[in-house]
Coordinates of C-alpha atoms in Angstrom, one line a residue:
M63 CA 4.8 -11.3 24.9
A64 CA 1.6 -9.5 25.9
A65 CA 1.2 -6.2 27.8
A66 CA -1.8 -4.2 29.0
A67 CA -1.6 -0.7 27.7
G68 CA -1.7 2.2 30.1
G69 CA -2.8 5.7 29.1
G70 CA -2.1 6.4 25.5
G71 CA -2.8 10.1 25.2
G72 CA -4.3 13.0 27.2
G73 CA -6.9 13.9 24.6
G74 CA -5.6 17.4 24.2
G75 CA -5.9 18.2 27.9
R76 CA -9.5 16.8 28.2
P77 CA -9.8 14.5 31.2
A78 CA -10.2 10.9 30.0
V79 CA -12.5 9.3 32.6
R80 CA -15.4 8.1 30.5
P81 CA -15.6 4.3 30.5
R82 CA -16.1 2.4 27.2
K83 CA -17.8 -0.8 26.4
D84 CA -14.5 -2.8 26.9
G85 CA -13.8 -0.9 30.2
R86 CA -11.1 1.4 28.8
T87 CA -11.1 5.2 29.3
D88 CA -10.9 7.4 26.2
S89 CA -7.1 7.7 26.4
Q90 CA -6.3 4.0 26.8
L91 CA -4.9 1.7 24.1
R92 CA -6.0 -2.0 23.9
P93 CA -3.7 -4.6 25.4
M94 CA -1.0 -5.7 22.9
A95 CA 0.7 -9.0 22.3
C96 CA 3.7 -9.6 20.2
D97 CA 5.7 -12.6 18.9
L98 CA 8.8 -12.2 16.8
A99 CA 10.5 -14.8 14.5
Q100 CA 7.3 -16.9 14.1
L101 CA 7.7 -17.6 10.4
H102 CA 10.7 -19.9 9.9
R103 CA 11.0 -19.4 6.2
A104 CA 11.0 -15.6 6.5
D105 CA 14.1 -13.6 7.3
G106 CA 12.1 -11.8 9.9
S107 CA 8.5 -11.8 11.1
C108 CA 6.2 -10.4 13.7
R109 CA 2.7 -11.3 14.9
L110 CA 1.1 -8.4 16.6
A111 CA -2.4 -8.2 18.2
A112 CA -4.4 -5.4 19.9
G113 CA -7.7 -6.7 21.1
D114 CA -9.4 -8.5 18.3
T115 CA -7.2 -6.8 15.6
S116 CA -4.2 -8.8 14.6
V117 CA -1.6 -9.0 11.8
L118 CA 1.2 -11.3 10.8
V119 CA 4.1 -9.8 8.9
G120 CA 6.9 -11.6 7.1
V121 CA 10.0 -10.0 5.7
Y122 CA 12.0 -11.6 2.9
G123 CA 15.4 -10.2 1.9
P124 CA 17.3 -8.1 1.2
V125 CA 17.8 -10.2 -1.9
A126 CA 18.6 -9.5 -5.6
P127 CA 15.4 -8.8 -7.5
R128 CA 14.2 -11.4 -10.0
I129 CA 13.6 -8.5 -12.4
K130 CA 16.8 -6.6 -12.7
R131 CA 15.3 -3.3 -13.8
R132 CA 13.6 -3.1 -10.5
A133 CA 16.9 -2.7 -8.7
R134 CA 18.3 0.6 -7.7
S135 CA 22.0 1.1 -7.8
D136 CA 22.2 3.2 -4.6
R137 CA 19.7 1.6 -2.3
A138 CA 17.3 -1.3 -1.6
V139 CA 13.6 -1.2 -2.7
I140 CA 10.9 -2.1 -0.2
D141 CA 8.0 -4.0 -1.8
V142 CA 4.8 -4.5 0.3
N143 CA 2.0 -6.9 -0.2
V144 CA -1.1 -6.7 2.0
Q145 CA -3.8 -9.4 2.2
S146 CA -7.1 -8.9 3.9
P147 CA -8.5 -11.5 6.4
S148 CA -10.5 -13.1 3.5
G149 CA -7.3 -13.3 1.4
L150 CA -8.6 -10.9 -1.2
Q151 CA -7.1 -7.5 -2.1
G152 CA -9.1 -4.4 -2.7
P153 CA -8.4 -0.6 -2.8
R154 CA -7.9 -0.4 1.0
E155 CA -5.2 -3.0 0.9
K156 CA -3.5 -1.2 -2.1
E157 CA -3.5 2.0 -0.2
L158 CA -2.1 0.4 2.9
E159 CA 0.7 -1.1 0.8
Q160 CA 1.8 2.4 -0.3
V161 CA 1.6 3.8 3.3
I162 CA 3.7 1.0 4.7
A163 CA 6.2 1.1 1.9
S164 CA 6.7 4.9 2.2
S165 CA 6.9 4.8 6.0
L166 CA 9.4 2.0 6.2
S167 CA 11.5 3.5 3.4
A168 CA 11.7 6.7 5.4
L169 CA 13.4 4.9 8.4
A170 CA 15.2 1.9 6.9
L171 CA 18.9 2.3 6.0
L172 CA 18.2 1.3 2.4
S173 CA 21.6 2.5 1.2
A174 CA 23.2 -0.3 3.1
H175 CA 21.7 -2.8 0.7
P176 CA 22.0 -1.5 -2.9
R177 CA 20.6 -3.4 -5.8
T178 CA 18.3 -5.5 -3.6
V179 CA 14.6 -5.9 -2.8
I180 CA 13.1 -6.3 0.6
T181 CA 9.6 -7.9 0.4
V182 CA 7.2 -7.2 3.3
V183 CA 4.1 -9.5 3.3
V184 CA 1.3 -8.3 5.6
Q185 CA -1.5 -10.7 6.4
L186 CA -4.5 -9.0 8.2
L187 CA -5.8 -11.8 10.5
G188 CA -8.5 -9.8 12.2
D189 CA -9.7 -6.3 11.9
D190 CA -11.6 -4.7 14.8
G191 CA -10.3 -1.2 14.2
G192 CA -6.8 0.2 14.1
A193 CA -5.5 -2.3 11.5
T194 CA -3.5 0.3 9.7
A195 CA -1.6 1.4 12.8
L196 CA -1.1 -2.2 13.9
A197 CA 0.3 -3.2 10.5
L198 CA 2.8 -0.3 10.5
N199 CA 4.0 -1.3 14.0
A200 CA 4.3 -4.9 13.1
A201 CA 6.1 -4.2 9.8
C202 CA 8.7 -2.2 11.7
L203 CA 9.3 -5.0 14.2
A204 CA 9.5 -7.6 11.4
L205 CA 12.2 -5.5 9.6
V206 CA 14.2 -5.3 12.9
D207 CA 13.8 -9.1 13.3
A208 CA 15.1 -9.5 9.7
G209 CA 18.2 -7.5 10.6
V210 CA 17.4 -4.5 8.4
M211 CA 19.2 -1.5 9.9
M212 CA 16.9 1.4 10.9
T213 CA 17.4 5.0 11.8
G214 CA 14.7 4.5 14.5
M215 CA 11.6 2.7 15.4
L216 CA 8.3 3.4 13.5
S217 CA 5.3 3.7 15.9
A218 CA 1.8 4.4 14.8
A219 CA -1.5 5.0 16.6
C220 CA -5.2 5.5 15.7
C221 CA -7.5 7.9 17.4
G222 CA -11.0 9.3 16.7
L223 CA -13.1 12.3 17.4
S224 CA -16.6 11.9 18.8
G225 CA -19.6 14.1 18.0
D226 CA -19.1 16.0 21.3
G227 CA -15.4 16.6 20.7
R228 CA -13.9 13.8 22.8
V229 CA -10.7 12.2 21.5
V230 CA -11.0 8.4 21.6
M231 CA -7.8 6.4 21.4
D232 CA -7.4 3.1 19.6
P233 CA -11.1 2.8 18.7
T234 CA -12.7 -0.5 17.9
E235 CA -14.7 -1.0 14.6
E236 CA -17.9 -0.5 16.5
E237 CA -16.6 2.8 18.0
V238 CA -15.3 4.0 14.6
A239 CA -18.8 3.8 13.2
A240 CA -20.0 6.3 15.8
L241 CA -17.1 8.7 15.4
R242 CA -17.1 11.9 13.4
A243 CA -13.5 11.5 12.2
T244 CA -10.5 9.2 12.7
A245 CA -6.8 9.8 12.3
T246 CA -3.9 7.3 12.0
L247 CA -0.5 8.8 12.5
A248 CA 3.0 7.3 12.4
Y249 CA 6.2 8.7 13.8
G250 CA 9.9 7.8 13.9
S251 CA 11.6 7.7 17.2
R252 CA 14.3 10.1 16.0
A253 CA 11.7 12.8 15.3
P254 CA 8.7 11.9 17.4
T255 CA 6.8 15.1 16.7
K256 CA 7.1 14.9 12.9
P257 CA 4.7 12.4 11.3
V258 CA 6.0 9.9 8.8
A259 CA 2.5 9.1 7.7
A260 CA -0.9 10.7 8.4
I261 CA -4.3 9.4 7.3
V262 CA -7.4 11.4 8.3
V263 CA -10.9 10.3 7.5
G264 CA -13.7 12.9 8.1
L265 CA -13.9 16.6 8.4
V266 CA -12.0 18.3 11.3
S267 CA -11.0 21.8 12.1
D268 CA -7.4 22.9 12.5
A269 CA -7.8 22.9 16.3
E270 CA -9.3 19.4 16.3
L271 CA -6.6 18.1 14.0
E272 CA -4.0 19.4 16.5
Q273 CA -5.9 17.7 19.3
L274 CA -5.8 14.4 17.4
R275 CA -2.1 14.9 16.6
A276 CA -1.2 15.5 20.2
S277 CA -3.1 12.5 21.4
A278 CA -1.5 10.2 18.7
E279 CA 2.0 11.5 19.6
A280 CA 1.4 10.5 23.2
A281 CA 0.0 7.1 22.3
C282 CA 3.0 6.4 20.0
G283 CA 5.2 6.9 23.0
S284 CA 3.5 4.0 24.7
V285 CA 3.6 1.9 21.5
R286 CA 7.3 2.7 21.2
A287 CA 7.9 1.5 24.8
F288 CA 6.2 -1.8 24.0
Q289 CA 8.2 -2.2 20.8
G290 CA 11.4 -1.5 22.8
V291 CA 10.7 -4.3 25.2
A292 CA 9.8 -6.7 22.3
V293 CA 13.1 -5.9 20.6
K294 CA 15.1 -6.3 23.8
R295 CA 13.5 -9.7 24.3
K296 CA 14.6 -10.7 20.8
V297 CA 18.2 -9.4 21.4
Y298 CA 18.5 -11.0 24.8
R299 CA 17.1 -14.3 23.6
D300 CA 19.5 -14.5 20.7
A301 CA 22.4 -13.7 23.1
G302 CA 21.3 -16.5 25.4
V303 CA 20.4 -14.2 28.3
A304 CA 18.5 -16.2 30.9
R305 CA 16.3 -13.4 32.2
L306 CA 14.2 -11.9 29.4
P307 CA 12.1 -8.7 29.7
S308 CA 8.7 -9.7 30.8
V309 CA 5.1 -8.6 30.3
A310 CA 5.4 -6.6 33.5
D311 CA 8.5 -4.8 32.0
A312 CA 6.4 -3.9 28.9
T313 CA 3.5 -2.7 30.9
A314 CA 5.7 -0.6 33.2
A315 CA 7.5 0.9 30.2
M316 CA 4.2 1.8 28.5
A317 CA 2.9 3.4 31.8
A318 CA 6.1 5.4 32.2
A319 CA 5.8 6.6 28.6
A320 CA 2.2 7.6 29.2
A321 CA 3.1 9.4 32.4
A322 CA 5.9 11.3 30.7
A323 CA 3.6 12.3 27.9
A324 CA 1.0 13.5 30.3
S325 CA 3.6 15.6 32.1
G326 CA 4.9 17.1 28.9
E327 CA 8.2 15.2 29.1
G328 CA 9.8 12.6 26.9
D329 CA 8.7 12.7 23.3
G330 CA 8.3 16.4 23.2
D331 CA 11.9 17.2 22.4
G332 CA 12.8 14.0 20.8
S333 CA 15.4 13.2 23.5
S334 CA 13.6 10.3 25.1
S335 CA 12.1 7.1 23.6
G336 CA 9.0 5.3 24.8
D337 CA 10.8 2.7 26.8
G338 CA 12.7 5.2 29.0
S339 CA 15.9 5.0 27.1
T340 CA 17.4 7.5 24.6
D341 CA 16.7 7.2 20.9
D342 CA 20.3 6.1 20.5
S343 CA 19.7 3.0 22.6
D344 CA 16.5 2.3 20.7
S345 CA 18.4 2.5 17.5
D346 CA 21.1 0.2 18.9
D347 CA 18.5 -2.3 19.8
A348 CA 17.0 -2.2 16.3
E349 CA 20.4 -2.7 14.7
G350 CA 21.6 -5.2 17.3
A351 CA 18.6 -7.4 16.7
G352 CA 19.9 -8.2 13.3
A353 CA 23.5 -8.3 14.0

């Protein structure tokens, strides 16, 4: 499933009309494409792409750990392995492993699977900016595909601050090189104004950080809408429903989420999710996908 992204964030009240090299305005996300259940040997998987950035995530488990001392008597343990496009692993991949593990652990109902390990393997296929946010989004969808119960969906977005103070959403690698600072923030749908993870690179003032945070929150609403349609496609397909949610449905959901964010509705009070439904329905989709 692919969908073109609508507006992702208002840029802290600054009009987003300046075109970029790929034709987007400052507030627009790149078009996203998603395929669930692509790895047949995995318990759950997700291939997610945004422009030329793409990741493939496989989830294995919950299963009993091979090393018993790794088991926790009261909950499951999430183990993350990240591989770069070259297949090698460096400090960046190690850091991403920790971010993904802590973010997923905050939203997964690990107490439902005591004394087990859930292994999440993240393969970065292409990195043209925003790989951390994309990996977080794909990892959440892969967990849902594996039937791991969640308290809500995890949505992440990357944004940057230009030299003249503009907020640029979902920057490409070329754009990142020209930005003064970047921020990747992740939120759970149950608390869409409280970040689960935040990575800021560069020096920003408190006011600029708030500007980046507001833009990322709005963008996560659009991402959450896209995730909601992807999960519904999975649920409907497994149930044998003939008419699956389409690309148009995903695009409409993202546009509605962006419009709600621009008008100050939706995610602000945590009562509405990105796909136009309540957080409870999002959670039901997430749990139903693995039922």
